């Protein structure tokens, strides 16, 4: 495992459905999770929204994700997208939570691109966590690299 410290920051709020002008009122995660489950990745223990962790100046890169779902058509009227997932742990206030790094491949994702210094994490609801909080993110070396 490799680890890096990051800061929780606001995202687009489209994954959770909390954005004011989202075309997905239920949130993208609520719509995508049943598709991921059908393909073998059950995320039902995760909050249906992403936790955005800024690891700048470090960056992350996928090596061999645990799951990749190419060309997934998860909603009618939009082009299919490719998604990858890597195991991770996120530590907040000395408590560790098992989760997933969620990576919508930018070459198939319309609109909301993220810089390589921002890691989107799916995890159970973490009580008390908020924007600006410092967390430790751990990932498997065989699945991704965290470079400084």
XYZ file of C-alpha atoms in Angstrom:
148
model
C 0.000 0.000 0.000
C 1.081 3.523 -0.647
C -0.368 6.529 1.102
C -0.695 10.239 0.635
C -2.300 13.090 2.545
C -4.976 15.129 0.825
C -7.603 17.767 1.474
C -11.336 17.260 0.936
C -12.651 19.815 -1.522
C -15.973 20.622 -3.165
C -16.794 18.894 -6.416
C -19.441 19.508 -9.045
C -22.076 17.864 -6.755
C -23.455 15.976 -9.751
C -22.511 12.534 -8.383
C -24.621 13.058 -5.251
C -27.467 14.856 -7.014
C -26.985 18.002 -4.927
C -26.007 20.288 -7.846
C -28.509 23.031 -8.644
C -28.480 22.505 -12.408
C -27.677 18.810 -12.849
C -29.299 16.814 -15.651
C -29.338 13.900 -13.161
C -31.607 14.937 -10.239
C -31.058 11.604 -8.435
C -27.304 11.964 -8.895
C -25.020 10.048 -11.205
C -23.937 7.556 -8.529
C -27.521 6.486 -7.742
C -28.015 5.890 -11.463
C -24.649 4.180 -12.066
C -24.435 1.919 -8.994
C -27.021 -0.644 -10.220
C -25.048 -1.017 -13.477
C -21.793 -1.548 -11.589
C -23.508 -4.133 -9.374
C -24.855 -5.990 -12.406
C -21.267 -6.130 -13.726
C -19.875 -7.489 -10.444
C -19.017 -4.472 -8.267
C -21.435 -3.975 -5.393
C -21.114 -0.454 -4.002
C -24.222 -0.589 -1.813
C -22.165 0.108 1.329
C -20.939 3.402 -0.173
C -22.570 6.802 0.053
C -24.064 7.604 -3.393
C -21.738 10.530 -4.026
C -18.007 11.057 -4.343
C -15.581 12.494 -1.840
C -13.134 14.708 -3.719
C -9.609 14.553 -2.312
C -7.005 17.008 -3.577
C -3.539 15.428 -3.343
C -1.647 18.295 -5.063
C 1.138 18.626 -5.852
C 1.059 14.817 -6.119
C -0.845 13.059 -8.886
C -2.361 9.624 -9.285
C -2.325 7.293 -12.248
C -4.088 4.002 -12.808
C -1.827 0.972 -13.237
C -4.134 -2.040 -13.155
C -7.548 -1.165 -11.688
C -9.509 -3.852 -9.847
C -12.449 -3.173 -12.171
C -12.858 -1.469 -15.527
C -16.210 -1.243 -17.258
C -15.684 -0.051 -20.839
C -18.360 1.721 -22.849
C -21.058 1.481 -20.194
C -24.366 2.988 -21.244
C -25.743 3.947 -17.850
C -28.362 6.464 -18.988
C -30.331 6.902 -22.190
C -29.633 9.957 -24.302
C -25.940 10.157 -23.376
C -22.878 8.466 -24.842
C -21.460 5.439 -23.014
C -18.572 5.999 -20.613
C -15.695 3.910 -19.304
C -15.199 3.616 -15.537
C -12.361 2.140 -13.490
C -12.157 1.388 -9.780
C -9.191 0.824 -7.458
C -9.346 -0.332 -3.851
C -8.491 2.329 -1.292
C -8.737 3.211 2.356
C -9.452 6.701 3.534
C -8.473 7.718 7.041
C -10.168 10.584 8.833
C -9.675 11.427 12.506
C -7.809 8.152 13.151
C -10.683 6.078 11.713
C -10.136 4.091 8.508
C -12.841 3.403 5.924
C -12.587 0.934 3.028
C -13.594 2.477 -0.263
C -12.914 2.794 -3.945
C -11.154 5.285 -6.151
C -13.739 6.086 -8.812
C -12.292 7.033 -12.179
C -14.573 8.009 -15.054
C -12.179 7.942 -18.003
C -11.891 11.507 -19.328
C -11.791 10.376 -22.946
C -15.376 9.113 -22.553
C -16.711 11.531 -19.936
C -18.535 14.587 -21.155
C -18.088 17.832 -19.255
C -16.815 17.341 -15.732
C -13.097 16.621 -16.121
C -10.892 16.372 -13.057
C -7.168 17.164 -12.821
C -4.792 14.262 -11.976
C -4.314 15.871 -8.541
C -7.955 15.203 -7.627
C -9.022 11.728 -6.517
C -12.720 10.845 -6.431
C -13.453 8.364 -3.644
C -16.514 6.251 -2.950
C -16.789 5.236 0.697
C -19.390 4.735 3.415
C -20.826 7.910 4.936
C -18.070 9.464 7.058
C -19.597 11.371 9.948
C -18.205 14.844 10.491
C -16.061 15.076 7.357
C -16.202 18.340 5.452
C -14.487 20.585 2.952
C -10.984 21.527 4.011
C -10.493 18.427 6.169
C -7.207 16.572 5.908
C -7.394 12.836 5.144
C -4.936 10.053 4.447
C -5.592 8.102 1.291
C -4.096 4.629 0.855
C -4.061 2.690 -2.406
C -2.693 -0.600 -3.642
C 0.595 -0.224 -5.506
C -0.422 -2.854 -8.045
C -3.562 -0.871 -8.959
C -2.367 2.760 -9.028
C 0.557 5.056 -8.407
C 0.598 8.118 -6.209
C 3.472 10.337 -7.299
C 4.821 13.305 -5.419
